[in-house]
GROMACS .gro file of C-alpha atoms in nm:
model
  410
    1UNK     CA    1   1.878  -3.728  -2.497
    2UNK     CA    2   1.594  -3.672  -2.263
    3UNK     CA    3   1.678  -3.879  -1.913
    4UNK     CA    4   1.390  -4.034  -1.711
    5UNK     CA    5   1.459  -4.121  -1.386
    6UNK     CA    6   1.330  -4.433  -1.221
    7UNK     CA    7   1.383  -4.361  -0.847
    8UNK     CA    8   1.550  -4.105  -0.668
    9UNK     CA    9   1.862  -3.928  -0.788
   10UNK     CA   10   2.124  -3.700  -0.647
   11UNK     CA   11   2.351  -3.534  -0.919
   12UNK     CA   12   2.682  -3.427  -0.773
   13UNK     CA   13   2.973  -3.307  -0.941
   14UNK     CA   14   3.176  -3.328  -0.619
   15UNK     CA   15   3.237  -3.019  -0.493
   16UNK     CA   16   3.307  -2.766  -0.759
   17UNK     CA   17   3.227  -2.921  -1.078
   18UNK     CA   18   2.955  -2.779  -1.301
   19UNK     CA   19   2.626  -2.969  -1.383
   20UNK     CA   20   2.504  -2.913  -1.751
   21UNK     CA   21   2.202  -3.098  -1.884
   22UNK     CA   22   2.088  -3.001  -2.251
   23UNK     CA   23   1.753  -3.222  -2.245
   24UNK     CA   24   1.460  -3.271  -2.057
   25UNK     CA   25   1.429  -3.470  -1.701
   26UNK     CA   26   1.059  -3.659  -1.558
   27UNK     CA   27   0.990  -3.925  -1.394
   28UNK     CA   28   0.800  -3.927  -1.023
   29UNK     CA   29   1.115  -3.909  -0.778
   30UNK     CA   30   1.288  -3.698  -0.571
   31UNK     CA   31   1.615  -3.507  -0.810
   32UNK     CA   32   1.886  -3.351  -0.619
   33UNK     CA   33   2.141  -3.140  -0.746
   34UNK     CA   34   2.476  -3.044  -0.546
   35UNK     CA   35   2.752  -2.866  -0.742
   36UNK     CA   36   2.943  -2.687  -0.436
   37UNK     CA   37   3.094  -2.395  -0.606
   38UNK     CA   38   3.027  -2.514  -0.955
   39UNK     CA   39   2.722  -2.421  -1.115
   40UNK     CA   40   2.362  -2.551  -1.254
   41UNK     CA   41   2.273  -2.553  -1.595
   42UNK     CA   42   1.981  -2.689  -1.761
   43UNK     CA   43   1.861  -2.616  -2.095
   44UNK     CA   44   1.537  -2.796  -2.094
   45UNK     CA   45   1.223  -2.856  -1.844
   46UNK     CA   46   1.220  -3.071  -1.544
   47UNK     CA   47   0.880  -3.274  -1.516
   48UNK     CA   48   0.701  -3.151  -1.809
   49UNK     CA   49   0.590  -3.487  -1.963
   50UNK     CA   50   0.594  -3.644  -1.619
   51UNK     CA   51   0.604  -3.371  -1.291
   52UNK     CA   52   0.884  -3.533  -1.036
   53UNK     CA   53   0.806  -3.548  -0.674
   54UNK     CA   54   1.046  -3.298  -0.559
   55UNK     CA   55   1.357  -3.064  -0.686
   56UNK     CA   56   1.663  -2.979  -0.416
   57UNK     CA   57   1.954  -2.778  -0.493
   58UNK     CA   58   2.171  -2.795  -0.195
   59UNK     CA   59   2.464  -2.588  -0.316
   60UNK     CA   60   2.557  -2.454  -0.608
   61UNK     CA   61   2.699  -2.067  -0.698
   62UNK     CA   62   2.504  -2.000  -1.016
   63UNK     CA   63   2.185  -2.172  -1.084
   64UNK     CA   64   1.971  -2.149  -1.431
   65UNK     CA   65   1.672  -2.336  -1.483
   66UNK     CA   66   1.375  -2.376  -1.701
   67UNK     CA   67   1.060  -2.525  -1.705
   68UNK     CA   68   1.006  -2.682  -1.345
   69UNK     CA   69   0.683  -2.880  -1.233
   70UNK     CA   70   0.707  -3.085  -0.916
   71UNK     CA   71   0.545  -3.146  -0.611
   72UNK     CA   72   0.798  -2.876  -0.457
   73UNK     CA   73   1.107  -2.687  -0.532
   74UNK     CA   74   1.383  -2.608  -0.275
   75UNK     CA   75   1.727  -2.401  -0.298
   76UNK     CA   76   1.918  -2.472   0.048
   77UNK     CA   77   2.216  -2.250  -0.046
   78UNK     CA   78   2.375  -2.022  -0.315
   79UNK     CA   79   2.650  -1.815  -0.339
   80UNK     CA   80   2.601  -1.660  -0.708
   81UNK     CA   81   2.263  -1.629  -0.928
   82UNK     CA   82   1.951  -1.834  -0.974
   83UNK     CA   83   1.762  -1.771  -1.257
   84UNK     CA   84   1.395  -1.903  -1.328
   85UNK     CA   85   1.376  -1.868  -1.696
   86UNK     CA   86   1.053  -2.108  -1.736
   87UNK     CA   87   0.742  -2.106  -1.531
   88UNK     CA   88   0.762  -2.295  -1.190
   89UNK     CA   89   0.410  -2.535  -1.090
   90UNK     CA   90   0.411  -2.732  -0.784
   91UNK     CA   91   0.165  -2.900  -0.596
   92UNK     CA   92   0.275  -2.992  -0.236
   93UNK     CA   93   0.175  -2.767   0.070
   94UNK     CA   94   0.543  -2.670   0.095
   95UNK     CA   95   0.579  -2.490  -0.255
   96UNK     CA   96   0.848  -2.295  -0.324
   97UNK     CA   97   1.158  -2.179  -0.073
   98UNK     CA   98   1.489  -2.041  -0.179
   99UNK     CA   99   1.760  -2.005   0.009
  100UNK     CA  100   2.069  -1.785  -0.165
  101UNK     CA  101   2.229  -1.460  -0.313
  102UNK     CA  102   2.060  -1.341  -0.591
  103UNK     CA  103   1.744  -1.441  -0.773
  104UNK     CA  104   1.553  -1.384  -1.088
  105UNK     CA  105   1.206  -1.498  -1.266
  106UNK     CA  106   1.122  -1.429  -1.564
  107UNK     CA  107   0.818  -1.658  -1.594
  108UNK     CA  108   0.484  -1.739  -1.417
  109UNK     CA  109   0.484  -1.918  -1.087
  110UNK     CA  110   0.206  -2.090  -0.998
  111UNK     CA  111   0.162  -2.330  -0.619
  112UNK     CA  112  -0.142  -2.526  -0.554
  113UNK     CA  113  -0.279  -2.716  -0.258
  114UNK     CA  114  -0.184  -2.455  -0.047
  115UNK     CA  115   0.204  -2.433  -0.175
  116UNK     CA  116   0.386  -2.126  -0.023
  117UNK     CA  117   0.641  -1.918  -0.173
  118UNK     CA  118   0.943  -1.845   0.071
  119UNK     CA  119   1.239  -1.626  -0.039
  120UNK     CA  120   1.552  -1.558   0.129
  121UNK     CA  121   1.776  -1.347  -0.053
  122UNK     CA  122   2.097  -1.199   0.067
  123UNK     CA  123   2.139  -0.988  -0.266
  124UNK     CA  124   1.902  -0.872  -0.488
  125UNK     CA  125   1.561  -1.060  -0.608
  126UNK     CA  126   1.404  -0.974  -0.938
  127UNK     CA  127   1.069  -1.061  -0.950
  128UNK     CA  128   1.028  -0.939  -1.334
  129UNK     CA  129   0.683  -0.859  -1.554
  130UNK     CA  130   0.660  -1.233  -1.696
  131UNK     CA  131   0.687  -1.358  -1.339
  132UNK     CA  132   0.316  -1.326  -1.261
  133UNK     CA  133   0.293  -1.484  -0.897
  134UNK     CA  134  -0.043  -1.703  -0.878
  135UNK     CA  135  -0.002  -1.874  -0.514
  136UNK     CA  136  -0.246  -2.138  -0.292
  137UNK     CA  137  -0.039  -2.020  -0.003
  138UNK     CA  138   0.166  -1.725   0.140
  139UNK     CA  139   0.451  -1.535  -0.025
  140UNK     CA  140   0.717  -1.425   0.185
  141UNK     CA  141   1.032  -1.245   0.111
  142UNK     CA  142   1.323  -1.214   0.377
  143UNK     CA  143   1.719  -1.163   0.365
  144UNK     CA  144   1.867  -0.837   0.317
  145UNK     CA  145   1.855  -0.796  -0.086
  146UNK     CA  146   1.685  -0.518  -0.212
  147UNK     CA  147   1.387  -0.618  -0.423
  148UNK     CA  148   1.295  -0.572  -0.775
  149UNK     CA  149   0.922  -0.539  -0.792
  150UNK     CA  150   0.747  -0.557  -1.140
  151UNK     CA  151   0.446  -0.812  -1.171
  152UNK     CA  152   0.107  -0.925  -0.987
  153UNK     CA  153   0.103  -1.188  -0.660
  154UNK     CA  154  -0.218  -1.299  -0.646
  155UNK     CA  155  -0.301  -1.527  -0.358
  156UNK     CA  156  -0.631  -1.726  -0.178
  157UNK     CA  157  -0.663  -1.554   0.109
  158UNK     CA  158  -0.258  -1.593   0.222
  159UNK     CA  159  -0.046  -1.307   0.350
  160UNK     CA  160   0.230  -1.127   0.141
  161UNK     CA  161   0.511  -0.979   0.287
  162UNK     CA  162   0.853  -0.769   0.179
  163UNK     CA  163   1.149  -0.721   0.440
  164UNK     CA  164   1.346  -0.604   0.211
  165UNK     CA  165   1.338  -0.235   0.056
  166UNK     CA  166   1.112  -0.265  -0.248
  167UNK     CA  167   1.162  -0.086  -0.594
  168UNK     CA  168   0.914  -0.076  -0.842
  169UNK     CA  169   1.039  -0.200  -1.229
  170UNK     CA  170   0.710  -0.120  -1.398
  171UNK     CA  171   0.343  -0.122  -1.294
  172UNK     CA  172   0.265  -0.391  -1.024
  173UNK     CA  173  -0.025  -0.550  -0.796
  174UNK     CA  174  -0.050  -0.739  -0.515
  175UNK     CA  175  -0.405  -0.957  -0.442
  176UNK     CA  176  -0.470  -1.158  -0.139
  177UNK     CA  177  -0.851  -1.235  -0.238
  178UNK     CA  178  -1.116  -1.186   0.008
  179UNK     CA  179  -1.025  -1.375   0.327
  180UNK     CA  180  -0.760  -1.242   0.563
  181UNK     CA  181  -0.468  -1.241   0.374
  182UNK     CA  182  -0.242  -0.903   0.487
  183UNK     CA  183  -0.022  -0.744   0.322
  184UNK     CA  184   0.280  -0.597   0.460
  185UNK     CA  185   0.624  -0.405   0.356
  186UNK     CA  186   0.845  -0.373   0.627
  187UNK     CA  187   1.124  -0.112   0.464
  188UNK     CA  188   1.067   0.128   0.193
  189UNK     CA  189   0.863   0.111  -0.168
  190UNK     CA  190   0.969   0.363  -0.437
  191UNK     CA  191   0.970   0.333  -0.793
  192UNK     CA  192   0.772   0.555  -1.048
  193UNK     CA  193   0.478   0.351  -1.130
  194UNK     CA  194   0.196   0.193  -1.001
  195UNK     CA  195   0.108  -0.011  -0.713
  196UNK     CA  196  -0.264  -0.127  -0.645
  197UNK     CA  197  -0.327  -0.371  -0.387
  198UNK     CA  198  -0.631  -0.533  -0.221
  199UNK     CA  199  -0.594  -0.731   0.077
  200UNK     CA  200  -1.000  -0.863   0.124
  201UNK     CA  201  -1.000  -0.892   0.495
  202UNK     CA  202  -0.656  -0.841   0.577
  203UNK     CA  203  -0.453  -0.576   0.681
  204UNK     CA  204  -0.219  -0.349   0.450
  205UNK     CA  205   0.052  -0.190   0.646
  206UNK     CA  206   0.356  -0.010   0.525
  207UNK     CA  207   0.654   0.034   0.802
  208UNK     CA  208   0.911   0.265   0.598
  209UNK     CA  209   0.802   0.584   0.333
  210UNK     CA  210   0.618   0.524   0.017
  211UNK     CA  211   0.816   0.728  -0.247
  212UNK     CA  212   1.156   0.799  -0.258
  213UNK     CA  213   1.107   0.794  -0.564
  214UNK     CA  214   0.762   0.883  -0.573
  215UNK     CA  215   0.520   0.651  -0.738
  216UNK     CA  216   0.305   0.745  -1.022
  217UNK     CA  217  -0.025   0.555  -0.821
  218UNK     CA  218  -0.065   0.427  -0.474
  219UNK     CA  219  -0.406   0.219  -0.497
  220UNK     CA  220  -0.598   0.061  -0.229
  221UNK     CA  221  -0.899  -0.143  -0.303
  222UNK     CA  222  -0.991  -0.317   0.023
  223UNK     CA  223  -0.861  -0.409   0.402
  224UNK     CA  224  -0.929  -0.383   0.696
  225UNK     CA  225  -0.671  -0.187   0.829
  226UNK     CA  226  -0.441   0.017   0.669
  227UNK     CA  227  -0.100   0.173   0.848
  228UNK     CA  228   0.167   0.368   0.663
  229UNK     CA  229   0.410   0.663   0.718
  230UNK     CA  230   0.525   0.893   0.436
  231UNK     CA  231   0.368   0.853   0.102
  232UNK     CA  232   0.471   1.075  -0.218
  233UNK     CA  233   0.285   1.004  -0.512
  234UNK     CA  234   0.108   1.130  -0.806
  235UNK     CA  235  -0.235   1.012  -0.675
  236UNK     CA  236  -0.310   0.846  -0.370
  237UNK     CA  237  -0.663   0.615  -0.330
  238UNK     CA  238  -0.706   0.456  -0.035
  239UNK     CA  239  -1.117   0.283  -0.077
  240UNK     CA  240  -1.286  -0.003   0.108
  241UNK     CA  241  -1.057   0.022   0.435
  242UNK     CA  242  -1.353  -0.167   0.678
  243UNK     CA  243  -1.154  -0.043   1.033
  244UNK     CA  244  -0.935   0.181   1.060
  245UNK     CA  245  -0.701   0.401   0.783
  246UNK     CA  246  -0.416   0.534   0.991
  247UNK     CA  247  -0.148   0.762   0.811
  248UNK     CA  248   0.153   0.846   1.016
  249UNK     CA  249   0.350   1.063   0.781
  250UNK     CA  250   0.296   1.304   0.566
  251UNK     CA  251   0.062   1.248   0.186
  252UNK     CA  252   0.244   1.453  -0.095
  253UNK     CA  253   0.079   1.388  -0.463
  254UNK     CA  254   0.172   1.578  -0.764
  255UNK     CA  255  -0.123   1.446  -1.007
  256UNK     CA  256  -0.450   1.633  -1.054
  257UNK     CA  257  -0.631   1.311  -0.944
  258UNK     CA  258  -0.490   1.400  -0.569
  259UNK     CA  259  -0.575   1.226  -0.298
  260UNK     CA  260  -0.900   1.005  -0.223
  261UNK     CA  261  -0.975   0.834   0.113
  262UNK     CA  262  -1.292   0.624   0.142
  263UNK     CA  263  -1.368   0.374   0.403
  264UNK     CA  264  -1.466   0.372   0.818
  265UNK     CA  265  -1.233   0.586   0.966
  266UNK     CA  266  -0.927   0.750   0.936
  267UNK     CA  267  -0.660   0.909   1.169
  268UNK     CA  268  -0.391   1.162   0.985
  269UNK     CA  269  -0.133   1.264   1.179
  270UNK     CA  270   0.138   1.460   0.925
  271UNK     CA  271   0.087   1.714   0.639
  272UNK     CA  272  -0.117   1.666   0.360
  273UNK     CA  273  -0.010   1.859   0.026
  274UNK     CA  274  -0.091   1.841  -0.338
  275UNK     CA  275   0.033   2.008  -0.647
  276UNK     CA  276  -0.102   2.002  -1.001
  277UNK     CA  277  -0.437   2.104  -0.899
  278UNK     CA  278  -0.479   1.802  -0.703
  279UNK     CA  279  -0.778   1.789  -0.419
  280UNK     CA  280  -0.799   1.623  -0.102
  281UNK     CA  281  -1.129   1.402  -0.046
  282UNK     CA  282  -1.216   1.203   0.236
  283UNK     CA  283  -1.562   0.953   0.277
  284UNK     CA  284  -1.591   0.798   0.625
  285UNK     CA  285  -1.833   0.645   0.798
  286UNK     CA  286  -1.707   0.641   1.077
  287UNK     CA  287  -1.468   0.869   1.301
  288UNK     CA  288  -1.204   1.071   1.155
  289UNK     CA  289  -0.901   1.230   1.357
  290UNK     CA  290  -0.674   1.529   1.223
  291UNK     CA  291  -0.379   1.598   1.478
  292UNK     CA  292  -0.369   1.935   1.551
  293UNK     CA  293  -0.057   1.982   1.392
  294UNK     CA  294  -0.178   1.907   1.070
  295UNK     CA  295  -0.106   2.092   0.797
  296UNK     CA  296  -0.319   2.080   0.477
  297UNK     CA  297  -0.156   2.296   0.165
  298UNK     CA  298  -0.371   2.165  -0.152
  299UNK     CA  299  -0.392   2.275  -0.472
  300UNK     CA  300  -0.769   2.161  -0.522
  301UNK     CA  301  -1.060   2.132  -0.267
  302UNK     CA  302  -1.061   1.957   0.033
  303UNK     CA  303  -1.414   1.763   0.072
  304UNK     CA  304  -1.540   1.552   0.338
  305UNK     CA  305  -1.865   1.342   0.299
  306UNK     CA  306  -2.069   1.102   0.491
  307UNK     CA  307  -2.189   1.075   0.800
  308UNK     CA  308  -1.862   1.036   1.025
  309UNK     CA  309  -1.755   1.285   1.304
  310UNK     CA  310  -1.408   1.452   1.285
  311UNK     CA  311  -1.193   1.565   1.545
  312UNK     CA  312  -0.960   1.792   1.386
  313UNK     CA  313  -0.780   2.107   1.474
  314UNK     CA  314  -0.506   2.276   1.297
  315UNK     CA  315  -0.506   2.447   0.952
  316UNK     CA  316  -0.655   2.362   0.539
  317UNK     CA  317  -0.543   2.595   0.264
  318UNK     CA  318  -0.685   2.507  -0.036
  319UNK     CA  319  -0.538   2.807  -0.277
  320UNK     CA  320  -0.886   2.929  -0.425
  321UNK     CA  321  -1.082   2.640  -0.408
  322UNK     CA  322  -1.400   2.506  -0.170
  323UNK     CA  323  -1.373   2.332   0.136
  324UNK     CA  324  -1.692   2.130   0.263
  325UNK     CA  325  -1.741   1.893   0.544
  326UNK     CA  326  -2.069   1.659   0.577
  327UNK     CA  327  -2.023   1.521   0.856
  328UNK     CA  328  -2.019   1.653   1.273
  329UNK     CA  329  -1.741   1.843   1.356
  330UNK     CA  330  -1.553   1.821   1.699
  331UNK     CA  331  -1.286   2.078   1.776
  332UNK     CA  332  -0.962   1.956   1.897
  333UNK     CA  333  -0.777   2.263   1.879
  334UNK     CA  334  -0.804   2.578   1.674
  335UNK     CA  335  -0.888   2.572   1.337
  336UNK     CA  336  -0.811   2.804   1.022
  337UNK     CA  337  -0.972   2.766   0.724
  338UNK     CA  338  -0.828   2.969   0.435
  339UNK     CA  339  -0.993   2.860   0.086
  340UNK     CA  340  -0.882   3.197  -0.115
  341UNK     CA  341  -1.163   3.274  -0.341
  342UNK     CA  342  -1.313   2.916  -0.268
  343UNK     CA  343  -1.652   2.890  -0.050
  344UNK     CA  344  -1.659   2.700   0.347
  345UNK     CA  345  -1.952   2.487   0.434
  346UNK     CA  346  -2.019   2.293   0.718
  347UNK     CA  347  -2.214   1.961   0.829
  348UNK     CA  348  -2.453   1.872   1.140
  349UNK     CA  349  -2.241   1.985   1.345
  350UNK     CA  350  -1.987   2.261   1.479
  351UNK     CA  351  -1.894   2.218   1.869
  352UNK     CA  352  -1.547   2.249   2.074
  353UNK     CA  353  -1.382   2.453   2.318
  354UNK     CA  354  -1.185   2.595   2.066
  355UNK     CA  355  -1.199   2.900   1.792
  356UNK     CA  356  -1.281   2.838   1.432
  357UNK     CA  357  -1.076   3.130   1.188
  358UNK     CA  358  -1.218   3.136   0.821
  359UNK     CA  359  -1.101   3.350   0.534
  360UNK     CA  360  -1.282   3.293   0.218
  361UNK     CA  361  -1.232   3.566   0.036
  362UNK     CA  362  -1.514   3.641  -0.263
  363UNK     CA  363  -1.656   3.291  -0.146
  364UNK     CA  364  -1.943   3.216   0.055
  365UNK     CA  365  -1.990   3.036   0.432
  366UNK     CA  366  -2.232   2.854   0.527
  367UNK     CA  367  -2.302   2.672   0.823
  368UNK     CA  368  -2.632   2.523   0.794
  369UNK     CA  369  -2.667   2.413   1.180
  370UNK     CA  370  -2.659   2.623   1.497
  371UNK     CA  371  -2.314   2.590   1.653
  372UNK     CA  372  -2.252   2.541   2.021
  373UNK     CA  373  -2.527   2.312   2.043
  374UNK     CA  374  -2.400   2.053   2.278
  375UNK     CA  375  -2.008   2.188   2.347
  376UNK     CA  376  -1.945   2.560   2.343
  377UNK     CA  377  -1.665   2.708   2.060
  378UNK     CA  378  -1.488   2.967   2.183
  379UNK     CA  379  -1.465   3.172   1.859
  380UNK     CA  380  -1.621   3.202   1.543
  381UNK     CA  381  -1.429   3.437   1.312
  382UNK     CA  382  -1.500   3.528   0.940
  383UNK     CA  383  -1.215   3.760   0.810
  384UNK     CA  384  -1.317   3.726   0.484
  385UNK     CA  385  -1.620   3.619   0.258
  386UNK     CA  386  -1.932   3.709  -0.018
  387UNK     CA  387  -2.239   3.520   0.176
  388UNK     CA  388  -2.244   3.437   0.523
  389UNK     CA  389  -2.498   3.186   0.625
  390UNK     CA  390  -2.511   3.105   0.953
  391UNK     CA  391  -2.811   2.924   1.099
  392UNK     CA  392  -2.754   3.010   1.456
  393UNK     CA  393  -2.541   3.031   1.786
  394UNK     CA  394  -2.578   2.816   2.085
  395UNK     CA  395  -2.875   2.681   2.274
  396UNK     CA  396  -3.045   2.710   2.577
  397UNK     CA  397  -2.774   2.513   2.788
  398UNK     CA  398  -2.442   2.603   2.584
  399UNK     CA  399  -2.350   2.982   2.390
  400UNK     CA  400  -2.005   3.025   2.249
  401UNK     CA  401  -1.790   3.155   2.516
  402UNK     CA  402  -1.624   3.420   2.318
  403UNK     CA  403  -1.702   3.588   1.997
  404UNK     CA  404  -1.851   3.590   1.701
  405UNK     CA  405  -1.683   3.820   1.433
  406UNK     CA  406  -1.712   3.916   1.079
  407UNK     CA  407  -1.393   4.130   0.940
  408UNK     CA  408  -1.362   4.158   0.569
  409UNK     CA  409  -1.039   4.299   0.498
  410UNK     CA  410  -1.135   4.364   0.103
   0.00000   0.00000   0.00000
């Protein structure tokens, strides 16, 4: 029979006793449920005619529930599974927080009035594709379980963060709306699917590699900052980042789509490569650095627009296909440009105390600004090419201080 409670009520099956209810539970009190090592079964909802103030399961070794709405739902310990199989609504500032070994929800979650959802999971968590996450507060996983990632959090502007190493299940998104909720994994993410996340005016920042298993999508849509290490793929787009875009390790896609980069400015600091035809474009606003060391081996162009300098040295193959750069360009170090068949052009600007190395083969260069305007290049070396145009070297202050060559090997 369905049980309303009139005040509050502590079920406890002293110590290691199960706890099996078959109907449904309301009524506006506190429930508590302690079963030691026994476990929690309930076949029906709790506080669907009549939400109860709060739910507490204080210990228990395997937990199954339904249908919960309450002001808040806790788990203070568990030493087996909990599983959510009905949607979860509260409406207290302190939300949702589990404390235990394993976890799993199968069905939508939904806080209000700025409810938070805390997780603490010593095994695994399964957050599965029913289990859309729709949160007035933050989300927080911790504990050392590995996570099971396949649904959309969507928050109002409240951080979301993973300690745990995250696998992707199927397809998923993360939204923190557009205040300054961050985002933040702080081991790996693999899985072969997609993850798109937009983080408003918060930061995204990803401590371990993207892509053990590499995804089919990495999607950015807006921060502030963005901070990861090694990312594999099959396309990466990183838009809208308002600051700074600052990649660690080394960008590997597979995809034809490649790899797109669109925001203020940017600072690479590993090898970029792409298969599958995949290019390499970049739109910044702002200043762009390229470490030296910096190897790009694409498959498709490599394109840089806007109005942004770039301090780059190092080397960009791009296997028959054009590279262009809009944008001034400030030497670093050396810099070898081998595009195949594909043509070179320049932006506003070429200066640095360093030598530019070009081989186009049956494409054209063109540099439509005089170079050593303001800093003197060393070097300016065609090996190979069709067209060269070349508006002119140097000014009345600054010439290049070594050569300018044109070798075509054909």
């Amino acid at each position: 029979f369905p049980v309303t409670i009139d005040g509050s009520t502590i079920l406890n099956s002293n110590g290691g006793g199960d706890i099996f209810i078959s109907d449904t539970i309301d009524g506006p009190f506190d429930l508590v449920f302690t079963a030691g090592t026994g476990n929690i079964t309930l076949s029906a909802a709790i506080g669907g005619t009549t939400p109860v103030s709060s739910v507490t399961i204080t210990t228990a070794s395997n937990v199954i529930l339904q249908a919960i709405s309450s002001g808040k739902i806790t788990q203070n310990t568990g030493t087996g599974t909990s599983t959510f199989n009905g949607s979860l609504t509260t409406t207290l500032l302190d939300g949702i927080s589990l404390t235990g070994m394993q976890f799993v929800f199968a069905a939508p979650v939904n806080t209000s009035n700025g409810g938070l959802v805390a997780i603490d999971n010593a095994g695994s968590l399964t957050l599965s594709s029913a289990a859309s996450f729709n949160i007035d507060g933050s989300f927080s996983q911790t504990g050392a379980g590995a996570v099971s990632f396949c649904t959309t959090i969507t928050t109002t502007g409240d951080s979301v963060t993973f300690t745990s190493p995250v696998t992707l299940c199927a397809d998923a998104e993360i939204d923190t709306g557009v205040a300054f909720g961050g985002i933040s994994f702080a081991s790996t993410v693999s899985g072969a699917h997609q993850l798109v996340l937009s983080a408003g005016q918060g930061n995204i920042s990803f401590a371990g590699s993207v892509g053990t298993t590499p995804l089919t999508l990495l999607q950015v849509d807006s921060c502030v900052d963005f901070t990861a290490e090694d990312i594999s793929a099959g396309s990466i787009f990183i838009s809208g980042v308002s600051s700074l875009g600052t990649f660690n390790g080394s960008l590997t896609t597979t995809s034809s789509s490649g790899i797109s980069l669109s925001g203020v400015s940017f600072s690479l600091y590993d090898d970029v490569t792409t298969s599958g035809s995949g290019s390499f474009s970049m739109t910044n606003t702002g200043a762009v650095t390229i470490d030296p060391a910096v190897v790009f081996s694409l498959a498709g162009s490599f394109t840089q627009s806007d109005s942004g300098e770039i301090f780059i040295g190092g080397q960009i193959l791009t296997n028959g296909n054009n590279i262009s750069f809009a944008g001034p360009i400030s030497l670093t170090a050396d810099l070898d440009l081998v595009s195949g068949n594909g043509s070179v052009t320049f932006g506003t600007a070429l200066e640095g105390a360093h030598s530019v190395s070009i081989t186009a083969g049956s494409g054209n260069v063109t540099v439509p600004v005089a170079i050593s305007i303001s800093e003197a290049l060393q070097n300016f070396t065609v090996i190979s090419s069709d067209n060269i145009n070349l508006k002119g070297v140097g000014s009345s202050l600054f010439s290049m201080g070594g050569t300018l060559t044109y070798r075509d090997w054909e």
